[in-house]
mmCIF file of C-alpha atoms in Angstrom:
data_model
loop_
_atom_site.group_PDB
_atom_site.id
_atom_site.type_symbol
_atom_site.label_atom_id
_atom_site.label_comp_id
_atom_site.label_asym_id
_atom_site.label_seq_id
_atom_site.Cartn_x
_atom_site.Cartn_y
_atom_site.Cartn_z
ATOM 1 C CA MET A 29 218.491 142.619 24.684
ATOM 2 C CA LYS A 30 216.179 144.343 27.097
ATOM 3 C CA ILE A 31 216.270 148.114 27.009
ATOM 4 C CA GLY A 32 214.672 150.715 29.037
ATOM 5 C CA VAL A 33 213.388 154.047 27.533
ATOM 6 C CA LEU A 34 212.430 157.274 29.236
ATOM 7 C CA THR A 35 211.504 160.810 28.360
ATOM 8 C CA GLY A 36 212.329 163.591 30.840
ATOM 9 C CA GLY A 37 212.060 167.423 31.106
ATOM 10 C CA GLY A 38 209.653 169.524 29.139
ATOM 11 C CA ASP A 39 207.589 167.853 26.587
ATOM 12 C CA CYS A 40 207.929 168.638 22.940
ATOM 13 C CA PRO A 41 206.664 167.594 19.558
ATOM 14 C CA GLY A 42 208.768 164.614 18.244
ATOM 15 C CA LEU A 43 209.146 162.576 21.454
ATOM 16 C CA ASN A 44 206.746 159.943 20.350
ATOM 17 C CA ALA A 45 208.526 159.649 16.950
ATOM 18 C CA VAL A 46 211.721 158.775 18.786
ATOM 19 C CA ILE A 47 210.037 156.221 20.901
ATOM 20 C CA ARG A 48 208.463 154.651 17.741
ATOM 21 C CA GLY A 49 211.789 154.500 15.925
ATOM 22 C CA ILE A 50 213.581 152.879 18.878
ATOM 23 C CA VAL A 51 210.905 150.213 19.419
ATOM 24 C CA ARG A 52 210.143 149.409 15.867
ATOM 25 C CA LYS A 53 213.791 148.853 14.808
ATOM 26 C CA GLY A 54 214.720 147.243 18.051
ATOM 27 C CA VAL A 55 211.996 144.602 17.709
ATOM 28 C CA LYS A 56 212.168 144.082 13.930
ATOM 29 C CA GLN A 57 215.945 143.971 13.515
ATOM 30 C CA PHE A 58 217.214 142.821 16.859
ATOM 31 C CA ASP A 59 214.341 141.052 18.526
ATOM 32 C CA ASP A 60 214.728 143.405 21.607
ATOM 33 C CA GLU A 61 212.252 143.839 24.448
ATOM 34 C CA PHE A 62 211.487 147.144 26.008
ATOM 35 C CA VAL A 63 210.497 148.709 29.349
ATOM 36 C CA GLY A 64 208.846 152.020 29.266
ATOM 37 C CA PHE A 65 209.825 154.130 32.287
ATOM 38 C CA ARG A 66 207.103 156.671 33.245
ATOM 39 C CA ASP A 67 207.513 160.381 33.819
ATOM 40 C CA GLY A 68 211.228 160.899 33.266
ATOM 41 C CA TRP A 69 213.768 159.842 35.915
ATOM 42 C CA ARG A 70 210.880 159.275 38.336
ATOM 43 C CA GLY A 71 210.116 156.066 36.447
ATOM 44 C CA PRO A 72 213.347 154.207 37.241
ATOM 45 C CA LEU A 73 213.557 155.900 40.578
ATOM 46 C CA GLU A 74 210.134 154.825 41.639
ATOM 47 C CA ASN A 75 209.950 151.588 39.523
ATOM 48 C CA GLU A 76 207.011 153.111 37.515
ATOM 49 C CA THR A 77 206.728 151.317 34.127
ATOM 50 C CA MET A 78 204.374 150.564 31.269
ATOM 51 C CA PRO A 79 204.470 147.999 28.451
ATOM 52 C CA LEU A 80 206.419 149.232 25.404
ATOM 53 C CA GLY A 81 206.120 147.264 22.195
ATOM 54 C CA VAL A 82 205.037 147.525 18.472
ATOM 55 C CA SER A 83 201.384 147.650 19.493
ATOM 56 C CA GLU A 84 201.965 150.508 21.927
ATOM 57 C CA VAL A 85 203.784 152.715 19.354
ATOM 58 C CA ARG A 86 201.242 152.280 16.543
ATOM 59 C CA GLY A 87 199.746 155.664 15.371
ATOM 60 C CA ILE A 88 201.921 157.858 17.642
ATOM 61 C CA LEU A 89 204.203 159.350 14.974
ATOM 62 C CA PRO A 90 202.098 162.524 14.541
ATOM 63 C CA ARG A 91 201.138 162.947 18.154
ATOM 64 C CA GLY A 92 202.731 165.606 20.217
ATOM 65 C CA GLY A 93 203.950 165.087 23.895
ATOM 66 C CA THR A 94 205.033 161.616 24.995
ATOM 67 C CA ILE A 95 203.214 158.392 25.766
ATOM 68 C CA LEU A 96 205.688 157.779 28.519
ATOM 69 C CA GLY A 97 204.991 161.009 30.326
ATOM 70 C CA SER A 98 207.577 163.268 31.640
ATOM 71 C CA SER A 99 208.788 165.213 34.796
ATOM 72 C CA ARG A 100 211.698 167.250 36.117
ATOM 73 C CA THR A 101 212.879 164.650 38.611
ATOM 74 C CA ASN A 102 216.519 164.836 39.574
ATOM 75 C CA PRO A 103 217.676 161.524 41.196
ATOM 76 C CA PHE A 104 221.033 163.172 42.329
ATOM 77 C CA ALA A 105 218.783 165.507 44.505
ATOM 78 C CA ILE A 106 217.163 162.390 46.213
ATOM 79 C CA GLU A 107 218.715 160.243 48.967
ATOM 80 C CA ASN A 108 219.975 157.022 47.439
ATOM 81 C CA GLY A 109 218.532 158.039 44.144
ATOM 82 C CA VAL A 110 221.230 156.450 41.962
ATOM 83 C CA GLU A 111 221.291 153.267 43.905
ATOM 84 C CA ARG A 112 217.430 152.971 43.415
ATOM 85 C CA ILE A 113 217.769 153.517 39.834
ATOM 86 C CA LYS A 114 220.399 150.805 39.395
ATOM 87 C CA ASP A 115 218.402 148.365 41.414
ATOM 88 C CA ASN A 116 215.197 148.874 39.471
ATOM 89 C CA LEU A 117 217.010 148.675 36.073
ATOM 90 C CA ALA A 118 218.564 145.255 37.409
ATOM 91 C CA SER A 119 215.159 144.022 38.577
ATOM 92 C CA HIS A 120 213.809 144.454 35.091
ATOM 93 C CA GLY A 121 216.771 142.857 33.437
ATOM 94 C CA CYS A 122 217.612 145.975 31.500
ATOM 95 C CA ASP A 123 220.829 145.760 29.478
ATOM 96 C CA ALA A 124 220.637 149.422 28.656
ATOM 97 C CA LEU A 125 218.693 152.621 29.070
ATOM 98 C CA ILE A 126 217.888 155.146 26.332
ATOM 99 C CA ALA A 127 217.226 158.674 27.799
ATOM 100 C CA ILE A 128 215.472 161.222 25.701
ATOM 101 C CA GLY A 129 215.640 164.772 27.052
ATOM 102 C CA GLY A 130 217.431 168.053 27.232
ATOM 103 C CA GLU A 131 220.053 169.667 29.255
ATOM 104 C CA ASP A 132 218.862 168.406 32.694
ATOM 105 C CA THR A 133 217.759 164.865 31.604
ATOM 106 C CA LEU A 134 221.002 164.238 29.693
ATOM 107 C CA GLY A 135 222.993 165.825 32.508
ATOM 108 C CA VAL A 136 221.782 163.020 34.759
ATOM 109 C CA ALA A 137 222.341 160.479 31.992
ATOM 110 C CA THR A 138 225.952 161.787 31.829
ATOM 111 C CA LYS A 139 226.521 161.375 35.469
ATOM 112 C CA LEU A 140 224.929 157.865 35.539
ATOM 113 C CA ALA A 141 227.152 156.756 32.572
ATOM 114 C CA ASP A 142 230.277 157.859 34.571
ATOM 115 C CA LEU A 143 229.064 155.482 37.300
ATOM 116 C CA GLY A 144 228.780 152.555 35.073
ATOM 117 C CA VAL A 145 225.166 152.588 33.829
ATOM 118 C CA ASN A 146 224.729 151.736 30.242
ATOM 119 C CA VAL A 147 223.129 154.886 28.882
ATOM 120 C CA ILE A 148 222.518 156.249 25.502
ATOM 121 C CA GLY A 149 221.230 159.840 25.139
ATOM 122 C CA VAL A 150 218.913 161.376 22.491
ATOM 123 C CA PRO A 151 218.660 165.237 22.611
ATOM 124 C CA LYS A 152 215.453 167.121 22.504
ATOM 125 C CA THR A 153 214.499 170.640 23.405
ATOM 126 C CA ILE A 154 212.326 173.299 21.693
ATOM 127 C CA ASP A 155 215.072 175.817 22.708
ATOM 128 C CA ASN A 156 217.809 174.199 20.368
ATOM 129 C CA ASP A 157 220.409 175.138 23.073
ATOM 130 C CA LEU A 158 222.209 171.687 23.402
ATOM 131 C CA SER A 159 225.803 171.742 22.362
ATOM 132 C CA GLY A 160 227.106 168.942 20.272
ATOM 133 C CA THR A 161 224.100 168.859 17.765
ATOM 134 C CA ASP A 162 223.200 171.390 14.955
ATOM 135 C CA PHE A 163 219.509 170.938 15.775
ATOM 136 C CA THR A 164 217.297 169.297 18.359
ATOM 137 C CA PHE A 165 213.857 168.028 17.448
ATOM 138 C CA GLY A 166 210.900 170.156 18.794
ATOM 139 C CA PHE A 167 212.701 173.355 17.764
ATOM 140 C CA ASP A 168 211.336 173.425 14.283
ATOM 141 C CA THR A 169 207.812 172.871 15.445
ATOM 142 C CA ALA A 170 208.090 175.528 18.096
ATOM 143 C CA VAL A 171 209.426 178.114 15.475
ATOM 144 C CA ASN A 172 206.585 177.205 13.208
ATOM 145 C CA ILE A 173 203.990 177.863 15.744
ATOM 146 C CA ALA A 174 205.493 181.137 16.841
ATOM 147 C CA THR A 175 205.793 182.295 13.202
ATOM 148 C CA GLU A 176 202.182 181.542 12.522
ATOM 149 C CA ALA A 177 201.251 183.550 15.582
ATOM 150 C CA ILE A 178 203.381 186.516 14.517
ATOM 151 C CA ASP A 179 201.825 186.331 11.050
ATOM 152 C CA ARG A 180 198.394 186.744 12.532
ATOM 153 C CA LEU A 181 199.398 189.516 14.860
ATOM 154 C CA HIS A 182 200.691 191.714 12.142
ATOM 155 C CA THR A 183 196.894 192.279 10.999
ATOM 156 C CA THR A 184 195.570 193.102 14.356
ATOM 157 C CA ALA A 185 198.459 195.375 15.116
ATOM 158 C CA GLU A 186 197.972 197.346 11.960
ATOM 159 C CA SER A 187 194.214 197.526 12.419
ATOM 160 C CA HIS A 188 194.483 199.065 15.939
ATOM 161 C CA HIS A 189 197.782 201.000 15.466
ATOM 162 C CA ARG A 190 199.272 199.386 18.519
ATOM 163 C CA VAL A 191 202.608 197.735 19.493
ATOM 164 C CA LEU A 192 202.415 193.965 19.979
ATOM 165 C CA VAL A 193 205.030 192.344 22.071
ATOM 166 C CA VAL A 194 205.339 188.455 21.474
ATOM 167 C CA GLU A 195 207.057 186.600 24.263
ATOM 168 C CA VAL A 196 208.491 183.311 23.360
ATOM 169 C CA MET A 197 210.355 180.622 25.148
ATOM 170 C CA GLY A 198 214.191 180.861 25.598
ATOM 171 C CA ARG A 199 215.678 181.014 29.055
ATOM 172 C CA HIS A 200 219.292 181.497 28.144
ATOM 173 C CA ALA A 201 219.344 181.136 24.337
ATOM 174 C CA GLY A 202 217.266 183.181 21.788
ATOM 175 C CA TRP A 203 216.990 180.643 18.988
ATOM 176 C CA ILE A 204 213.215 180.568 18.926
ATOM 177 C CA ALA A 205 212.858 184.321 19.036
ATOM 178 C CA LEU A 206 215.714 184.804 16.285
ATOM 179 C CA HIS A 207 214.272 182.385 13.927
ATOM 180 C CA SER A 208 210.549 182.985 14.304
ATOM 181 C CA GLY A 209 211.132 186.705 14.570
ATOM 182 C CA LEU A 210 212.932 186.696 11.178
ATOM 183 C CA ALA A 211 210.560 184.269 9.569
ATOM 184 C CA GLY A 212 207.548 186.341 10.766
ATOM 185 C CA GLY A 213 208.918 189.753 9.887
ATOM 186 C CA ALA A 214 209.336 191.142 13.316
ATOM 187 C CA ASN A 215 210.666 194.746 13.623
ATOM 188 C CA ILE A 216 212.562 194.157 16.812
ATOM 189 C CA ILE A 217 213.983 190.831 18.186
ATOM 190 C CA LEU A 218 215.276 190.749 21.935
ATOM 191 C CA ILE A 219 217.312 187.686 23.037
ATOM 192 C CA PRO A 220 219.028 186.755 26.308
ATOM 193 C CA GLU A 221 222.488 186.842 24.678
ATOM 194 C CA ARG A 222 222.257 190.593 23.961
ATOM 195 C CA PRO A 223 220.886 192.779 26.807
ATOM 196 C CA PHE A 224 218.574 195.402 25.202
ATOM 197 C CA ASP A 225 218.552 199.117 25.467
ATOM 198 C CA ILE A 226 214.906 200.133 26.128
ATOM 199 C CA GLU A 227 215.622 203.588 24.785
ATOM 200 C CA LYS A 228 216.593 202.241 21.395
ATOM 201 C CA VAL A 229 213.634 199.918 21.490
ATOM 202 C CA CYS A 230 211.277 202.798 21.915
ATOM 203 C CA ALA A 231 213.132 204.784 19.181
ATOM 204 C CA GLN A 232 212.569 201.912 16.817
ATOM 205 C CA VAL A 233 208.893 201.818 17.779
ATOM 206 C CA GLU A 234 208.516 205.587 17.129
ATOM 207 C CA SER A 235 210.334 205.139 13.633
ATOM 208 C CA ARG A 236 207.963 202.323 12.723
ATOM 209 C CA PHE A 237 204.954 204.221 13.599
ATOM 210 C CA ALA A 238 206.354 207.282 11.576
ATOM 211 C CA THR A 239 206.021 205.072 8.520
ATOM 212 C CA HIS A 240 202.432 204.430 9.197
ATOM 213 C CA TYR A 241 203.074 200.721 10.288
ATOM 214 C CA SER A 242 202.710 199.189 13.573
ATOM 215 C CA PRO A 243 205.763 197.343 15.174
ATOM 216 C CA ILE A 244 205.892 193.702 16.209
ATOM 217 C CA ILE A 245 208.512 192.932 18.858
ATOM 218 C CA VAL A 246 209.547 189.247 19.495
ATOM 219 C CA VAL A 247 211.329 188.791 22.944
ATOM 220 C CA SER A 248 212.729 185.667 24.563
ATOM 221 C CA GLU A 249 211.541 184.999 28.094
ATOM 222 C CA GLY A 250 215.033 185.364 29.432
ATOM 223 C CA ALA A 251 215.882 188.785 27.744
ATOM 224 C CA VAL A 252 217.101 191.359 30.217
ATOM 225 C CA PRO A 253 217.698 195.271 29.913
ATOM 226 C CA ALA A 254 221.164 196.535 29.432
ATOM 227 C CA GLU A 255 220.679 199.139 32.139
ATOM 228 C CA GLY A 256 220.608 196.378 34.798
ATOM 229 C CA GLY A 257 218.045 194.067 36.248
ATOM 230 C CA THR A 258 217.380 190.384 36.218
ATOM 231 C CA MET A 259 215.271 187.939 34.325
ATOM 232 C CA THR A 260 211.585 188.454 34.805
ATOM 233 C CA LEU A 261 210.183 185.602 37.146
ATOM 234 C CA VAL A 262 206.804 184.157 37.396
ATOM 235 C CA SER A 263 207.956 182.323 40.720
ATOM 236 C CA GLY A 264 211.228 182.391 42.590
ATOM 237 C CA GLU A 265 210.506 178.750 43.654
ATOM 238 C CA LYS A 266 213.183 176.485 42.106
ATOM 239 C CA ASP A 267 212.641 172.861 40.629
ATOM 240 C CA SER A 268 214.889 170.063 41.408
ATOM 241 C CA PHE A 269 217.458 171.169 38.965
ATOM 242 C CA GLY A 270 217.604 174.717 40.328
ATOM 243 C CA HIS A 271 215.531 176.455 37.682
ATOM 244 C CA VAL A 272 213.122 179.215 38.480
ATOM 245 C CA ARG A 273 210.087 179.938 36.400
ATOM 246 C CA LEU A 274 210.495 182.667 34.022
ATOM 247 C CA GLY A 275 207.825 184.832 32.240
ATOM 248 C CA GLY A 276 206.556 188.418 32.296
ATOM 249 C CA ILE A 277 209.154 190.107 30.222
ATOM 250 C CA GLY A 278 206.534 190.717 27.496
ATOM 251 C CA ASP A 279 204.171 192.630 29.856
ATOM 252 C CA ARG A 280 207.110 194.405 31.479
ATOM 253 C CA LEU A 281 208.326 195.554 28.040
ATOM 254 C CA ALA A 282 204.839 196.496 26.718
ATOM 255 C CA SER A 283 204.290 198.592 29.831
ATOM 256 C CA GLU A 284 207.519 200.380 29.582
ATOM 257 C CA ILE A 285 206.931 201.135 25.826
ATOM 258 C CA GLU A 286 203.522 202.506 26.417
ATOM 259 C CA GLN A 287 204.748 204.832 29.258
ATOM 260 C CA ARG A 288 207.672 206.134 27.201
ATOM 261 C CA THR A 289 206.108 206.535 23.833
ATOM 262 C CA GLY A 290 202.410 207.014 24.578
ATOM 263 C CA LYS A 291 201.576 204.275 22.038
ATOM 264 C CA GLU A 292 199.195 201.542 23.012
ATOM 265 C CA ALA A 293 201.206 198.277 23.603
ATOM 266 C CA ARG A 294 200.074 194.721 24.345
ATOM 267 C CA ALA A 295 201.831 191.601 25.175
ATOM 268 C CA VAL A 296 201.045 188.195 23.786
ATOM 269 C CA VAL A 297 202.696 185.214 25.671
ATOM 270 C CA LEU A 298 202.808 182.013 23.625
ATOM 271 C CA GLY A 299 204.020 179.894 26.513
ATOM 272 C CA HIS A 300 203.287 176.237 26.267
ATOM 273 C CA VAL A 301 201.459 176.532 23.037
ATOM 274 C CA GLN A 302 204.940 176.281 21.591
ATOM 275 C CA ARG A 303 205.332 172.746 22.992
ATOM 276 C CA GLY A 304 202.104 171.370 21.852
ATOM 277 C CA GLY A 305 200.470 169.764 18.937
ATOM 278 C CA SER A 306 201.612 167.703 16.065
ATOM 279 C CA PRO A 307 205.417 167.888 15.034
ATOM 280 C CA THR A 308 206.427 169.199 11.761
ATOM 281 C CA ALA A 309 207.816 166.927 9.079
ATOM 282 C CA PHE A 310 211.266 168.059 9.878
ATOM 283 C CA ASP A 311 210.962 167.172 13.471
ATOM 284 C CA ARG A 312 209.385 163.729 12.649
ATOM 285 C CA TRP A 313 212.319 162.936 10.399
ATOM 286 C CA LEU A 314 214.939 164.086 12.813
ATOM 287 C CA ALA A 315 213.296 162.377 15.783
ATOM 288 C CA THR A 316 212.858 159.174 13.973
ATOM 289 C CA ARG A 317 216.452 159.040 12.720
ATOM 290 C CA PHE A 318 217.698 159.753 16.294
ATOM 291 C CA GLY A 319 215.674 156.794 17.518
ATOM 292 C CA LEU A 320 216.971 154.455 14.977
ATOM 293 C CA HIS A 321 220.573 155.393 15.568
ATOM 294 C CA ALA A 322 220.132 155.183 19.272
ATOM 295 C CA ILE A 323 219.256 151.457 18.906
ATOM 296 C CA SER A 324 222.232 150.769 16.765
ATOM 297 C CA ALA A 325 224.462 152.532 19.376
ATOM 298 C CA VAL A 326 223.017 150.260 22.021
ATOM 299 C CA HIS A 327 223.869 147.137 20.030
ATOM 300 C CA ASP A 328 227.315 148.444 19.272
ATOM 301 C CA GLY A 329 227.926 148.733 22.979
ATOM 302 C CA ASP A 330 228.738 152.457 22.492
ATOM 303 C CA PHE A 331 227.372 153.660 25.839
ATOM 304 C CA GLY A 332 227.879 157.030 27.282
ATOM 305 C CA MET A 333 227.088 158.642 23.778
ATOM 306 C CA MET A 334 224.459 161.065 22.468
ATOM 307 C CA MET A 335 223.024 161.169 19.067
ATOM 308 C CA ALA A 336 223.516 164.423 17.171
ATOM 309 C CA LEU A 337 222.822 165.994 13.887
ATOM 310 C CA ARG A 338 225.848 167.285 11.976
ATOM 311 C CA GLY A 339 224.962 168.672 8.634
ATOM 312 C CA ALA A 340 222.687 165.894 7.287
ATOM 313 C CA GLU A 341 224.319 163.098 9.184
ATOM 314 C CA ILE A 342 223.508 161.549 12.535
ATOM 315 C CA VAL A 343 226.619 161.026 14.473
ATOM 316 C CA ARG A 344 227.507 160.138 17.995
ATOM 317 C CA VAL A 345 229.162 162.418 20.364
ATOM 318 C CA PRO A 346 229.942 161.824 24.121
ATOM 319 C CA LEU A 347 227.247 162.785 26.535
ATOM 320 C CA ALA A 348 229.484 165.041 28.354
ATOM 321 C CA GLU A 349 230.063 167.068 25.172
ATOM 322 C CA GLY A 350 226.325 167.369 24.410
ATOM 323 C CA THR A 351 225.690 168.791 27.948
ATOM 324 C CA GLU A 352 228.905 170.663 28.951
ATOM 325 C CA LYS A 353 227.603 174.170 27.721
ATOM 326 C CA LEU A 354 224.547 175.850 26.295
ATOM 327 C CA LYS A 355 224.607 176.572 22.526
ATOM 328 C CA VAL A 356 223.739 180.297 22.321
ATOM 329 C CA VAL A 357 223.055 182.525 19.391
ATOM 330 C CA ARG A 358 226.384 183.662 17.964
ATOM 331 C CA PRO A 359 226.838 187.530 17.576
ATOM 332 C CA GLU A 360 227.211 187.365 13.848
ATOM 333 C CA LEU A 361 223.830 185.692 13.425
ATOM 334 C CA TYR A 362 222.063 188.350 15.299
ATOM 335 C CA GLU A 363 223.990 191.166 13.712
ATOM 336 C CA GLU A 364 223.181 190.033 10.089
ATOM 337 C CA ALA A 365 219.474 190.191 11.053
ATOM 338 C CA GLU A 366 219.740 193.767 12.720
ATOM 339 C CA VAL A 367 219.563 195.318 9.347
ATOM 340 C CA LEU A 368 215.979 194.210 9.056
ATOM 341 C CA PHE A 369 214.950 195.832 12.314
ATOM 342 C CA GLY A 370 212.755 199.019 12.711
#
């Protein structure tokens, strides 16, 4: 068979491991040929390709990012986008397409599957917010990076007797903040699922200083105050999927804390540092297994499906199930952590 492969949306550690697993199993077990479509959905839309064989995937397992490149292109927002994709897949003789991505990339894949394109999905996002799978690859690496940063910030916070606010990614789901905050011993964790009371935050800050320790606050970029307001924007300009750029809640929170408590407060924004670098062992393991199972799904003709981790097993779920809703932090998970705050 001849199979197209693309990676879309935000990059994350583990994408190359998926590509490697797909290609190595496809070539060795099934004698498949592959077409690498560059820069997400832009590749099949603009017919931008690269060779993709065993030689191209050698040595890429520990590398972050993606050798195929990525973008946030939405073919359904472009005139005749779907027809162009179908024509370009046909021109390369592709029997199937494996799309590796998050909510937006797999949302496009879901619509294309409904229109008769032979698509298999592989879920990735550092936010871990895709329904249908217990974990997405990239998340573990992002949490480890954020945790290491929090560990380092404890010492400088204590040395200078200041509040440090660590802003991590998480537009609508606070998985990175919750996991890294717990692992890093943060005193306060603020997530989008639970609007925060700034007065209670300041009270916890004061309580922490009363014990002669400096507080560390971890906040998701999409967190909002309970008294009203919207998510803090870097830019109101929207991408092709309708998303605005978030950022700035860390600075906003640090400023408010400093004004209300009189304690020096600084914000540290981890930003794209969370996306970069070599994937953890867990993410390499998960991404590789997703790739191996994706090829099997192609040869089973089980199109319109997404690979998912359930417990320790890789299973197939309908693409629509994997993208129909965001997986957010459940109230009980946050509540069991609250006893550690302050």
